[in-house]
Tab-separated table of C-alpha atoms in Angstrom:
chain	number	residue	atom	x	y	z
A	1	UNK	CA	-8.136	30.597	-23.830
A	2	UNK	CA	-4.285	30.964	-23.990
A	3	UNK	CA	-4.533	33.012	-27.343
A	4	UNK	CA	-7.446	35.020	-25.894
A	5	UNK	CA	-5.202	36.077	-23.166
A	6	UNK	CA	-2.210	37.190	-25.224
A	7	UNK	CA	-4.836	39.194	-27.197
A	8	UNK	CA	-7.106	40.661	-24.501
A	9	UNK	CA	-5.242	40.783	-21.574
A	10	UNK	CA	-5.236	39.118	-17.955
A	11	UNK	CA	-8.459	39.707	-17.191
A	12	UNK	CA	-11.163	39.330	-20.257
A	13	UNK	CA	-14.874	37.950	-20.001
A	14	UNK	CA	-16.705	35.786	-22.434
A	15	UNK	CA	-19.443	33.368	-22.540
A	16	UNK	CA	-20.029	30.139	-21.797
A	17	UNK	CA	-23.448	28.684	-22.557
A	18	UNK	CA	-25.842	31.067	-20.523
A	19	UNK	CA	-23.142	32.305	-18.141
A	20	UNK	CA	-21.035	34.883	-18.500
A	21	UNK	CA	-17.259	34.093	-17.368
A	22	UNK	CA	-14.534	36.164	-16.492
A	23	UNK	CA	-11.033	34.493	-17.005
A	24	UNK	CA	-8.041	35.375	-15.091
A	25	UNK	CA	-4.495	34.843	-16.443
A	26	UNK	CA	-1.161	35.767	-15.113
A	27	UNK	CA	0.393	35.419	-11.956
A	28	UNK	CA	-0.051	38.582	-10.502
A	29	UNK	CA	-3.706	38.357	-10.951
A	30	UNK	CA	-4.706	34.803	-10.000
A	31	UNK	CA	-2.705	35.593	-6.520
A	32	UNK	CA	-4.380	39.074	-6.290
A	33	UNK	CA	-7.725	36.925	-6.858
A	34	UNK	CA	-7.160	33.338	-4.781
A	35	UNK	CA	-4.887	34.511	-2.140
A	36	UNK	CA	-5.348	38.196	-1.746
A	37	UNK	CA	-9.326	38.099	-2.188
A	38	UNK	CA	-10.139	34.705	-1.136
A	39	UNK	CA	-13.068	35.369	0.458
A	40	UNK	CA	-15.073	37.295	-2.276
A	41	UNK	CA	-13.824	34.680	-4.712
A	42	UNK	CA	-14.565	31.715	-2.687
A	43	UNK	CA	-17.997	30.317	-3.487
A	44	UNK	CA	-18.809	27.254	-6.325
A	45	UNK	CA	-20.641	28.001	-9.053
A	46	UNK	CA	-23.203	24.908	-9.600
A	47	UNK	CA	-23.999	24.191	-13.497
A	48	UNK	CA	-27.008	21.854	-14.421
A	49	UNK	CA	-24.603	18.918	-14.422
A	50	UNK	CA	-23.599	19.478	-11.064
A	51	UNK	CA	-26.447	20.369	-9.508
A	52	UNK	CA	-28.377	16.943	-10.567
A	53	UNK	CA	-25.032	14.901	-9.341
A	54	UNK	CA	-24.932	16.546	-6.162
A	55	UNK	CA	-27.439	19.288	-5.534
A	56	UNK	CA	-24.378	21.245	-4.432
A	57	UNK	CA	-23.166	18.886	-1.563
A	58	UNK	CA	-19.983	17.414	-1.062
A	59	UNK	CA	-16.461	19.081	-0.634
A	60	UNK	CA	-15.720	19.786	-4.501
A	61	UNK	CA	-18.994	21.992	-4.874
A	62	UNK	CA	-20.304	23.100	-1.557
A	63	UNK	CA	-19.822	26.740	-0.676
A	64	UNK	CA	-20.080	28.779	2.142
A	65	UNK	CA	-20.820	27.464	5.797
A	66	UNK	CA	-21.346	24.129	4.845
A	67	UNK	CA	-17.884	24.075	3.206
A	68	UNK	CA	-15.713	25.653	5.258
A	69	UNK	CA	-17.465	23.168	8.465
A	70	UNK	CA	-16.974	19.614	5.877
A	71	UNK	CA	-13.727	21.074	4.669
A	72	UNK	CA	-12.028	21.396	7.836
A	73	UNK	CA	-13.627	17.959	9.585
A	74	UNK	CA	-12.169	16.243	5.709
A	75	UNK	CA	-8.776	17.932	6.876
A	76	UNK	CA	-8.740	16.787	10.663
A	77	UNK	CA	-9.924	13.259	9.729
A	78	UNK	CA	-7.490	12.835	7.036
A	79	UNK	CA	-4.726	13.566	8.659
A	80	UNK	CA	-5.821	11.679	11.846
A	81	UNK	CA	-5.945	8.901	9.274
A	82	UNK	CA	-2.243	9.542	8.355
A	83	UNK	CA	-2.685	11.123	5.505
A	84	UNK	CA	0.529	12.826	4.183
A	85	UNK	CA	2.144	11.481	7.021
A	86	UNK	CA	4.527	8.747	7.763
A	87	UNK	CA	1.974	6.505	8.887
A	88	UNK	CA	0.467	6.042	5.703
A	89	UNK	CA	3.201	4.584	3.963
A	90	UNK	CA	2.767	1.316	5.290
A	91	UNK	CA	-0.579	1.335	3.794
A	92	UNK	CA	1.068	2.613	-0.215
A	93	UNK	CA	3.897	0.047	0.219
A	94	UNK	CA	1.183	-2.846	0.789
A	95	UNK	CA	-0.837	-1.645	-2.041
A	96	UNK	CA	2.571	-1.160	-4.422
A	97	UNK	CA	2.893	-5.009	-3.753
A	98	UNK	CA	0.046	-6.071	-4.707
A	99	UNK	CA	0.269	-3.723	-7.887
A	100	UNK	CA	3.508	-5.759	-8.586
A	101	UNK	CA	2.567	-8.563	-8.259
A	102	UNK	CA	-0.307	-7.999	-10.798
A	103	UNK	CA	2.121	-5.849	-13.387
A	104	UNK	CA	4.372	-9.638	-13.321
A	105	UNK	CA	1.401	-11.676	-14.453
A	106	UNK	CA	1.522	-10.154	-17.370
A	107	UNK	CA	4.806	-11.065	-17.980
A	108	UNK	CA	5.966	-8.591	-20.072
A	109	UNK	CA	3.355	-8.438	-22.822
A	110	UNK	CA	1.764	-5.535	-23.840
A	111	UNK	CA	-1.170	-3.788	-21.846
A	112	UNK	CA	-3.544	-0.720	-20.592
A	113	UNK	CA	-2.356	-0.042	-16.654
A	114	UNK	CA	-5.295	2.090	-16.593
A	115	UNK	CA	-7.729	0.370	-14.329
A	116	UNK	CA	-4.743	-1.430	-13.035
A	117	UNK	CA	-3.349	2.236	-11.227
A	118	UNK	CA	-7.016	3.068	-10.711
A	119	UNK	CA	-7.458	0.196	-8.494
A	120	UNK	CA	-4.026	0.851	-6.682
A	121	UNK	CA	-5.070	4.502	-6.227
A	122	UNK	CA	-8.197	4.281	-4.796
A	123	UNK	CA	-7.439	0.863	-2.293
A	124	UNK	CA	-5.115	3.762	-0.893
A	125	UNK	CA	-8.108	5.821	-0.752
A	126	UNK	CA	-10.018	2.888	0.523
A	127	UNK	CA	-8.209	1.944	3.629
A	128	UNK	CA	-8.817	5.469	4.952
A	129	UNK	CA	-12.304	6.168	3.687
A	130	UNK	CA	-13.948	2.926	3.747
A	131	UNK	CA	-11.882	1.000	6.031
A	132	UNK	CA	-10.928	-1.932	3.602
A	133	UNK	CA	-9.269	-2.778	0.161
A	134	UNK	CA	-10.740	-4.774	-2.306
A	135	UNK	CA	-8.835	-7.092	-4.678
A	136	UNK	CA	-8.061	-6.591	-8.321
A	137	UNK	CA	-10.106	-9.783	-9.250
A	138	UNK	CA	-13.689	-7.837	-7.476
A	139	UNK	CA	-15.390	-7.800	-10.579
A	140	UNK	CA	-18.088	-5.423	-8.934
A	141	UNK	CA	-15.638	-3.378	-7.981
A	142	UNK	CA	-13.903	-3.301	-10.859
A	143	UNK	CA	-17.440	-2.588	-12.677
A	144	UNK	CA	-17.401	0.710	-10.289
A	145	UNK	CA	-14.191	2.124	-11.284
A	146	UNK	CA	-14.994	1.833	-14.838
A	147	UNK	CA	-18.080	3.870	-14.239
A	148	UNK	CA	-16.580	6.391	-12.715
A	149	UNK	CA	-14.314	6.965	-15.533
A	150	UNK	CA	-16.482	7.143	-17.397
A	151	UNK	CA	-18.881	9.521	-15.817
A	152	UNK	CA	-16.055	12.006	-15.710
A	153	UNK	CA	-15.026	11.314	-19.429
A	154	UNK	CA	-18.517	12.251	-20.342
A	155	UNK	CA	-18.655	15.049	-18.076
A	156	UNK	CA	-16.197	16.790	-20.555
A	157	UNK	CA	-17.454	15.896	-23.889
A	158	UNK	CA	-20.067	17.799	-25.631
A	159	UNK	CA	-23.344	15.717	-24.162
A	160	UNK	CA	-22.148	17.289	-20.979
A	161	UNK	CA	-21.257	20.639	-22.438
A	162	UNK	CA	-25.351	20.376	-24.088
A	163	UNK	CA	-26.954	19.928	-20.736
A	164	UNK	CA	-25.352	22.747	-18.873
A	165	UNK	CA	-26.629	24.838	-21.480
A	166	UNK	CA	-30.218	23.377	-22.363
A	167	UNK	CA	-30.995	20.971	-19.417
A	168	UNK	CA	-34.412	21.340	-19.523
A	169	UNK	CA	-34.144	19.923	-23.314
A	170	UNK	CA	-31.493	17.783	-22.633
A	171	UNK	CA	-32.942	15.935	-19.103
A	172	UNK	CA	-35.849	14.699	-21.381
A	173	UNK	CA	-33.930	13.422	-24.668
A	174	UNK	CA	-31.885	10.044	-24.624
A	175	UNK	CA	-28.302	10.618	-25.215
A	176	UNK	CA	-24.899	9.657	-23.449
A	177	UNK	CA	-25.664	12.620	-20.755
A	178	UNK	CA	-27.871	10.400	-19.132
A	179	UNK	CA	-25.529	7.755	-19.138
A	180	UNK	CA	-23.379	9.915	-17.050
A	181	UNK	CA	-25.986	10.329	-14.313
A	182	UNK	CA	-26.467	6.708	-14.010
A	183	UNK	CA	-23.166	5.867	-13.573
A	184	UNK	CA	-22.703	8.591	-10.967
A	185	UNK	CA	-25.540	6.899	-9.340
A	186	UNK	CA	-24.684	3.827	-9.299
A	187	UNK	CA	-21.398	4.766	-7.894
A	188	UNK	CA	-23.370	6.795	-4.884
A	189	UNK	CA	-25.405	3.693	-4.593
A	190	UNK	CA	-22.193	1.084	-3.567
A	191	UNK	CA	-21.192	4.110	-1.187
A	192	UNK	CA	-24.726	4.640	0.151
A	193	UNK	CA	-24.229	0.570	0.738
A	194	UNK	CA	-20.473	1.091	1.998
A	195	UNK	CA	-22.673	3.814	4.792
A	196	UNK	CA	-25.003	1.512	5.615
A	197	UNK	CA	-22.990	-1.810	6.714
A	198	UNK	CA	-21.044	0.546	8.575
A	199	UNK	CA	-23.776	1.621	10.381
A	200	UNK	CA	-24.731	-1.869	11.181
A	201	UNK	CA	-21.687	-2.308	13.636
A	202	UNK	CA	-20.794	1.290	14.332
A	203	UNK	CA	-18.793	1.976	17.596
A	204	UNK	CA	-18.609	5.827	18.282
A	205	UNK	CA	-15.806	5.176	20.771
A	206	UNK	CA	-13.624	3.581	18.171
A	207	UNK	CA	-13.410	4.936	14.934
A	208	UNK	CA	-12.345	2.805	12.209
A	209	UNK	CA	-12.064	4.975	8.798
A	210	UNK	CA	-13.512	7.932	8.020
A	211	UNK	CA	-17.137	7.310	7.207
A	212	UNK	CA	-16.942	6.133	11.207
A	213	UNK	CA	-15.813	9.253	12.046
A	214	UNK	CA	-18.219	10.781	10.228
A	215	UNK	CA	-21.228	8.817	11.328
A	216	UNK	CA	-19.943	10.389	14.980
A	217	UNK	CA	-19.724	14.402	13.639
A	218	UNK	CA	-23.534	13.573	12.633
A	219	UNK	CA	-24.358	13.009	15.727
A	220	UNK	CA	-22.799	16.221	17.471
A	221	UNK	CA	-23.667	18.534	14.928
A	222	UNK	CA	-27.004	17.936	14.817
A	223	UNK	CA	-28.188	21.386	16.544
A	224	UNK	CA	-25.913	23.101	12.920
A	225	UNK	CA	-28.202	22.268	10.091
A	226	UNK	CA	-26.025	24.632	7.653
A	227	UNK	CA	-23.223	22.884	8.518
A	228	UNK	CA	-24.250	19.679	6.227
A	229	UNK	CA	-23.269	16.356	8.367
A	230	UNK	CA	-26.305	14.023	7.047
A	231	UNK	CA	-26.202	10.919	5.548
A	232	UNK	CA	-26.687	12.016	1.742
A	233	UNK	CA	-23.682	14.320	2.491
A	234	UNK	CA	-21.647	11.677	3.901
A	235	UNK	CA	-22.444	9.808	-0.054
A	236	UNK	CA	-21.156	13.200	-1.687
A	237	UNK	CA	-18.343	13.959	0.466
A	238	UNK	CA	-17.248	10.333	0.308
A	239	UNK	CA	-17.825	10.320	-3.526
A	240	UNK	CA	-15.469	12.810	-4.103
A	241	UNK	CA	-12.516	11.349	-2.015
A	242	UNK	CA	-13.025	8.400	-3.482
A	243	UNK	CA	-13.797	9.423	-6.947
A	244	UNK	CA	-11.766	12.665	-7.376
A	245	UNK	CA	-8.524	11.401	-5.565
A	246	UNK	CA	-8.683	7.678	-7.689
A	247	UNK	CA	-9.004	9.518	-11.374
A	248	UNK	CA	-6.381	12.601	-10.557
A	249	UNK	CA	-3.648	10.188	-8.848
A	250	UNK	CA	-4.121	7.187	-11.193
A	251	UNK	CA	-3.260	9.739	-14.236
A	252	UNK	CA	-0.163	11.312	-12.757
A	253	UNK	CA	0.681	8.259	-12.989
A	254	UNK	CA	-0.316	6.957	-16.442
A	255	UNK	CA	1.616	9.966	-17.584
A	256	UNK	CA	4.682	9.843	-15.595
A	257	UNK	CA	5.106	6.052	-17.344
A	258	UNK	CA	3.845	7.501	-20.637
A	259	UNK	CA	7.076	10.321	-19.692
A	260	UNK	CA	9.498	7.722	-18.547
A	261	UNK	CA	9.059	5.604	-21.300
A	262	UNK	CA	9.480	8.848	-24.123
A	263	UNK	CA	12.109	10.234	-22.414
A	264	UNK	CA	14.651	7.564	-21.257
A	265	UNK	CA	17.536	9.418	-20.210
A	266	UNK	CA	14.876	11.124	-17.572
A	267	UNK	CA	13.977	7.978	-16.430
A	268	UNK	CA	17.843	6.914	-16.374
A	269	UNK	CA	18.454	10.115	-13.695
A	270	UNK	CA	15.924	9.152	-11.455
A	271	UNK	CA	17.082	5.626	-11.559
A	272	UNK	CA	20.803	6.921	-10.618
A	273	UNK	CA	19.133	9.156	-7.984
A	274	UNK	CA	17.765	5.850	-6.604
A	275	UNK	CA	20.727	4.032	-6.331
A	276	UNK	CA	22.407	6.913	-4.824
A	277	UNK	CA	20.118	8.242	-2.070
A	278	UNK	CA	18.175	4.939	-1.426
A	279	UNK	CA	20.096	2.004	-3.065
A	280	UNK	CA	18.763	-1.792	-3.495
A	281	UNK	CA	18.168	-2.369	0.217
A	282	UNK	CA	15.101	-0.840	1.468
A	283	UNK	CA	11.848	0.757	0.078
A	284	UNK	CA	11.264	4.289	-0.117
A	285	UNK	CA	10.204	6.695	1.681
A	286	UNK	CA	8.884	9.905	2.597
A	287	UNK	CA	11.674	11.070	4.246
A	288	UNK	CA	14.051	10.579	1.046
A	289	UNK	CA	12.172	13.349	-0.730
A	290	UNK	CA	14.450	16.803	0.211
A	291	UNK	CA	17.629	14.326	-0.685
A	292	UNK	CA	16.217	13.912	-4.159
A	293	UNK	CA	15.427	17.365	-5.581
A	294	UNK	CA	15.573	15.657	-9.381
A	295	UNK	CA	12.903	12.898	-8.590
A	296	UNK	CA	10.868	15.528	-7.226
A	297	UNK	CA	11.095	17.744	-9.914
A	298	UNK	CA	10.497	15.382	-12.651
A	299	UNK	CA	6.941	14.520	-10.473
A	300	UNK	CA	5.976	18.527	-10.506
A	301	UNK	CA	6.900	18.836	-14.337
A	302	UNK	CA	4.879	15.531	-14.624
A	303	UNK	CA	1.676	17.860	-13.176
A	304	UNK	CA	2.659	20.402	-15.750
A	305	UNK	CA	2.874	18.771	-18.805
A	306	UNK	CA	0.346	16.004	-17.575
A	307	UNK	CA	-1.680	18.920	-17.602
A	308	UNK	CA	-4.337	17.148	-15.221
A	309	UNK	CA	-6.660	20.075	-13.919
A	310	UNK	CA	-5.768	22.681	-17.262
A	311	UNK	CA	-8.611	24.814	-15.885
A	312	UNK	CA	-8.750	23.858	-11.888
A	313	UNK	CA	-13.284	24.113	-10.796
A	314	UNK	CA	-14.629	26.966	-11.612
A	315	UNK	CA	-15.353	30.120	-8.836
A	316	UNK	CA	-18.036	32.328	-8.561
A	317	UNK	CA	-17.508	36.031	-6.545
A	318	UNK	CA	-19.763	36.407	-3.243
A	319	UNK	CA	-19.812	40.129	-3.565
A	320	UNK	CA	-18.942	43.823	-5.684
A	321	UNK	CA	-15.092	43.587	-5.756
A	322	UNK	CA	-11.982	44.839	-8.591
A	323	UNK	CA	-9.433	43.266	-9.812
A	324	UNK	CA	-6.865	44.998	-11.485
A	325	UNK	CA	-8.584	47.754	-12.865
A	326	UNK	CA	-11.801	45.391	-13.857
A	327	UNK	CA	-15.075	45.773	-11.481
A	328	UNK	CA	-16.534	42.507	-11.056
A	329	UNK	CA	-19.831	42.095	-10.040
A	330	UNK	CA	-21.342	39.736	-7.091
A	331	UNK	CA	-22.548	35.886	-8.043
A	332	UNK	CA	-19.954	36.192	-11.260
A	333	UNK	CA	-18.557	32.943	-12.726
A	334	UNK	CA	-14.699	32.929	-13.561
A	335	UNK	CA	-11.443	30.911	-14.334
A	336	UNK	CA	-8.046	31.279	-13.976
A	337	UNK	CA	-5.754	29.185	-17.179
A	338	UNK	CA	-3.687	26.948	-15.392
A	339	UNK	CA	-1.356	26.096	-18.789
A	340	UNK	CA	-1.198	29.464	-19.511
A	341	UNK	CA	-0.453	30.873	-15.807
A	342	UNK	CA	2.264	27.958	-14.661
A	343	UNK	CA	4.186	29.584	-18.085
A	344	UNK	CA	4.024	32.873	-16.807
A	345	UNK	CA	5.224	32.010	-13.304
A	346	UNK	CA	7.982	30.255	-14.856
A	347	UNK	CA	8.858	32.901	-16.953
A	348	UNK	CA	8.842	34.670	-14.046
A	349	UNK	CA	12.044	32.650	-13.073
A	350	UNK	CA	14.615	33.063	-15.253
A	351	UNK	CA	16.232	35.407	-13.516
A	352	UNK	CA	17.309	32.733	-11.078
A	353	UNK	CA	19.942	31.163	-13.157
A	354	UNK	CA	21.731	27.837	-13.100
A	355	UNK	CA	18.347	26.189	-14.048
A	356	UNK	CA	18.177	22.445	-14.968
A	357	UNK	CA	15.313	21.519	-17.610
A	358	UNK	CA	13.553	18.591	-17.503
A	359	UNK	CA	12.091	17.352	-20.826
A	360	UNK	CA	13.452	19.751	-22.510
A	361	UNK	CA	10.559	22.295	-21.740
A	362	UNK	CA	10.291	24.007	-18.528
A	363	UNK	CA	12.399	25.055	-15.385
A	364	UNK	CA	12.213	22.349	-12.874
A	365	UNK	CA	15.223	22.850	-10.336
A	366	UNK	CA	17.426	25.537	-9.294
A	367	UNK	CA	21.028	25.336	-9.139
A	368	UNK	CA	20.882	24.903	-4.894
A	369	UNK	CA	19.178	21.694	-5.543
A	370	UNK	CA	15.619	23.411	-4.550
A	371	UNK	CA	12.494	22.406	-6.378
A	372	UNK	CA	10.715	25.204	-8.301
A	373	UNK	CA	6.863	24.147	-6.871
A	374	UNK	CA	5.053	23.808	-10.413
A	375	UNK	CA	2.051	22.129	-9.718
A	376	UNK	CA	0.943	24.707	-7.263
A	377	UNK	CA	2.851	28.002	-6.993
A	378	UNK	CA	-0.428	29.287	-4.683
A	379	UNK	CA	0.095	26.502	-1.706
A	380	UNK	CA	-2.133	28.661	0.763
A	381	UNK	CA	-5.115	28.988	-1.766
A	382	UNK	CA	-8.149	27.173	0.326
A	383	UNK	CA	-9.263	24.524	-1.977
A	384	UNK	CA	-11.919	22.425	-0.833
A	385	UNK	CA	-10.609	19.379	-2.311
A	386	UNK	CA	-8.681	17.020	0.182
A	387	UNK	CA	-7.811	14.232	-1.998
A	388	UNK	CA	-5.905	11.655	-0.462
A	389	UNK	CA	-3.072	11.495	-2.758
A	390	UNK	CA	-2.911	14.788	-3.401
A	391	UNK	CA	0.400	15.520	-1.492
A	392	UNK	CA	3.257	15.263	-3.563
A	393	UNK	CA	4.790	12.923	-0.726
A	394	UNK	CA	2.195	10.377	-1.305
A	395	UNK	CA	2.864	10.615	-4.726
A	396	UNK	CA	6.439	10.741	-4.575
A	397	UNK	CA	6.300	7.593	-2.926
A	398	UNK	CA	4.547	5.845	-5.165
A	399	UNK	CA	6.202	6.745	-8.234
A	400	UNK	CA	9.466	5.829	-6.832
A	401	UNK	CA	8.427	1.739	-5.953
A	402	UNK	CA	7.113	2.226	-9.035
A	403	UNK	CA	10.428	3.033	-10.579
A	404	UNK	CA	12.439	0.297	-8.398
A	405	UNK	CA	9.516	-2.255	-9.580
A	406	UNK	CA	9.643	-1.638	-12.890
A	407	UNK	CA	12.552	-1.577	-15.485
A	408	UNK	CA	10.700	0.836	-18.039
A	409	UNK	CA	13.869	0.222	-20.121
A	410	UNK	CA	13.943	-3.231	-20.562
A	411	UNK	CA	10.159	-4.240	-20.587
A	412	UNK	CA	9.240	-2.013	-23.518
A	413	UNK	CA	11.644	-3.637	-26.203
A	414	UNK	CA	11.592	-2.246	-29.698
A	415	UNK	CA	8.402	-0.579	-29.394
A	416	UNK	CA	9.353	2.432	-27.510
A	417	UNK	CA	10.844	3.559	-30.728
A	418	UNK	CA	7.308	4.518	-31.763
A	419	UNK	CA	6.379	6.183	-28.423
A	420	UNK	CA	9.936	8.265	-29.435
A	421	UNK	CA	8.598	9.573	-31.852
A	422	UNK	CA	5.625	10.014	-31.636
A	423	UNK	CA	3.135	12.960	-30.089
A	424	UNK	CA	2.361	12.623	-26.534
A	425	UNK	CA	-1.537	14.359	-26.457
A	426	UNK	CA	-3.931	13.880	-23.927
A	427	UNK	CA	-8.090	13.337	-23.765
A	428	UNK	CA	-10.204	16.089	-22.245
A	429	UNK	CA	-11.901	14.846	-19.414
A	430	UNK	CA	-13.333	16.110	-15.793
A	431	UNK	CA	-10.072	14.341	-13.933
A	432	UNK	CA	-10.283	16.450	-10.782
C-alpha cells in the first residue's frame, strides 16, 4: 500500500474482496479526513467476520448513537476507575511484582514471555473491568488468553481474509475460520459467566469494577434502546477491553524487549536515565515521565517500528463529502497507512533541527528535550477504542519496572549475538 501511494497519490481506491476501498496517505489528508471531517468519516464498516463476532456491538465496531452513548460511559468509567491516573499505579506496581517474581523462576534460562506479559496486561485490565486478578498458575484462564490470541492471529491470515469475501461458502466448509469463531465464543462465554456472578451480588449503590457500573447504566437507560446498554453488549464491550487492550499492550512490550535486547546501547540510555531521574530507591512513576524525554521517546519509536496497528480499523463515510480534490461517496470503506503516514509526518520534521535518533531510524526527540508524539500525531481523533493501557503513562510505567527488574544485559549471555544480527520482522495479526 506504501508503493501504491508513491505511485498514485494520497488518495487512490482499490479493491478489497467485494468492497471497494479508498486509502488515504499523507498527513495533510488523514487530518483533513479524521480531524477536519470527523463526522462524515466516523462510522465502522462491519465485514462478515465482524459481523458474526459481534453483530456490530461493542466499542471497536459500533457506530453512530450507540457509539458515541458506550464510548463516552467506557471513558467516564475508566477514568473513575483510575485509569491513566495516579491511582492506578498501585494496581501496575502489584501486577509488575508478581510478573517478577514469575520472570525469577525461570532463573535465567531461555523462554517465550508471551503469555507471561499477556497475563500481566490483562490482570491490569482485570482489576478495573472484572474486579479481580487471576494468578499465572489459572490454567482456565490461561486456556482463555491463548484463545484469544489466537482468534486474532487467525483473524489476519487468509481463512479470515476467505470469509469476508465468500462467507456464505466459507460459514458452511470446515477450515481454521471456524476455529476463530469458537474461540471468540468461548472467550464471550467466561465473560457472559464473569456478568452473571456479578449479577448474583450486585449493589447499585456501590460499584465495584466496571461491569458493576455497567449493570447500573442498564438500568437508567432503559427508556434509550439505540443507545445499546443490554447484557449481550455488556459481553462485547467488555470483550474488547479485555481482549483488545491485553493483545496491543502485551506486544509493545514483547517488542520493546525484542528492541532492548538488539540494540544495547538504547537500553544502556534508558538505564542511565533511571539512575539519574529515579535512582535505586523507589519505583516509578507517572510523574517521572516529562523528566525523562529519552525513555519516552524510545516507548513512541517502540509503537513505530513495533508497528502494532500498521493499518488502524477500517472507516466507512456517513455521507457525499471531498477530500482533496476526490468526491467520495456515502457508506464508502477506506484506510489511512499508518507506516507510510508516521514517515511523512516525520519527514515533515526535519526542519526542527538538533534531532536525536533512536535506533538509528527515525526522529524521536527534539533538541529542548520534547518528545516528537509518534504513535499518534492526531491525539483529538475520536477513536472508539478505550483500552486500558493505551496511555503512554500506563505504559511508560510498566516498561520502566520492567527495565529496573530486569538486567536485559546480563540475562541474555552469548546469545544476543544472534538477535544482533539478525532481522527483527514481525507476524501479521488483528492486534488492536
Amino acid at each position: 500500500m506504501t508503493k501504491l501511494a508513491e505511485d498514485y497519490g494520497e488518495v487512490y481506491s482499490l479493491r478489497l474482496g467485494w468492497s471497494k476501498t479508498v486509502v488515504v496517505n499523507g498527513y495533510k489528508m488523514v487530518k483533513e479526513a479524521l480531524v477536519n471531517q470527523a463526522e462524515a468519516f466516523s462510522e465502522r464498516p462491519l465485514t462478515p467476520v465482524f459481523h458474526r463476532l459481534n453483530k456490530g456491538q461493542g466499542l471497536i465496531l459500533s457506530s453512530g448513537h450507540m457509539w458515541k452513548r458506550q464510548r463516552r460511559f467506557a471513558f467516564t468509567t475508566l477514568k473513575n476507575f483510575g485509569v491513566g491516573k495516579k491511582t492506578l499505579e498501585s494496581t501496575i506496581l502489584e501486577e509488575i511484582r508478581h510478573l517478577q517474581e514469575t520472570i525469577e523462576e525461570e532463573q535465567g534460562r531461555p523462554y517465550d514471555p508471551h503469555f507471561t506479559f499477556n497475563n500481566a496486561v490483562s490482570n491490569i485490565i482485570c482489576s478495573v473491568v472484572l474486579g479481580r486478578r487471576f494468578e499465572y498458575s489459572d490454567v482456565h484462564f490461561q486456556e482463555i488468553l491463548h484463545l484469544m490470541f489466537e482468534g486474532l492471529y487467525l483473524q489476519g491470515t487468509i481463512w479470515g481474509q476467505l470469509y469476508d469475501a465468500f462467507p456464505a461458502v466459507m460459514r458452511l466448509i470446515p477450515g481454521r475460520h471456524q476455529t476463530l469463531f469458537s474461540n471468540i465464543g468461548k472467550v464471550a462465554d467466561f465473560l457472559r459467566e464473569e456478568i452473571r456472578q456479578h449479577r448474583q451480588d450486585w449493589d447499585p449503590s456501590a460499584p465495584r469494577d466496571y461491569i458493576d457500573c455497567y449493570l447500573r447504566e442498564m438500568e437508567k437507560s432503559k427508556d434509550d434502546a439505540l443507545a445499546g446498554f443490554c447484557e449481550e453488549n455488556l459481553c462485547y464491550t467488555t470483550l474488547d477491553l479485555f481482549g483488545a487492550g491485553t493483545e496491543t499492550t502485551s506486544t509493545t512490550l514483547r517488542w520493546a524487549l525484542l528492541y532492548m535486547i538488539k540494540y544495547l546501547q538504547i537500553q544502556e540510555k534508558v538505564q542511565a536515565e533511571i539512575d539519574s531521574v529515579i535512582g535505586q530507591a523507589r519505583q516509578p512513576s507517572m510523574e517521572d515521565k516529562p523528566n525523562m524525554p529519552y525513555t519516552d521517546a524510545v516507548i513512541h519509536e517502540v509503537q513505530r517500528m513495533g508497528n502494532i496497528v500498521p493499518l488502524n480499523l477500517p472507516r466507512k463515510t456517513t455521507k457525499d463529502t471531498t477530500l482533496g480534490r476526490y468526491f467520495i461517496p456515502k457508506v464508502v470503506d477506506y484506510l489511512y497507512d499508518m507506516p507510510l503516514f508516521l514517515s511523512l509526518v516525520l519527514r515533515g520534521l526535519f526542519t526542527m533541527g538538533g534531532l536525536v535518533w533512536i535506533f538509528c531510524l527515525r526522529i524521536a526527540v527534539c533538541c529542548c528535550g520534547a518528545v516528537v508524539s509518534l504513535s499518534s500525531p492526531l491525539c483529538v481523533i475520536p477513536e472508539p477504542l478505550c483500552g486500558v493501557l493505551g496511555a503512554v503513562d500506563d505504559l511508560m510505567v510498566v516498561f520502566l519496572l520492567l527495565i529496573c527488574m530486569i538486567n536485559i544485559n546480563q540475562q541474555i549471555g552469548p546469545e544476543r549475538a544472534n538477535i544482533a544480527n539478525s532481522t527483527v520482522q514481525g507476524v501479521l495479526t488483528d492486534s488492536l
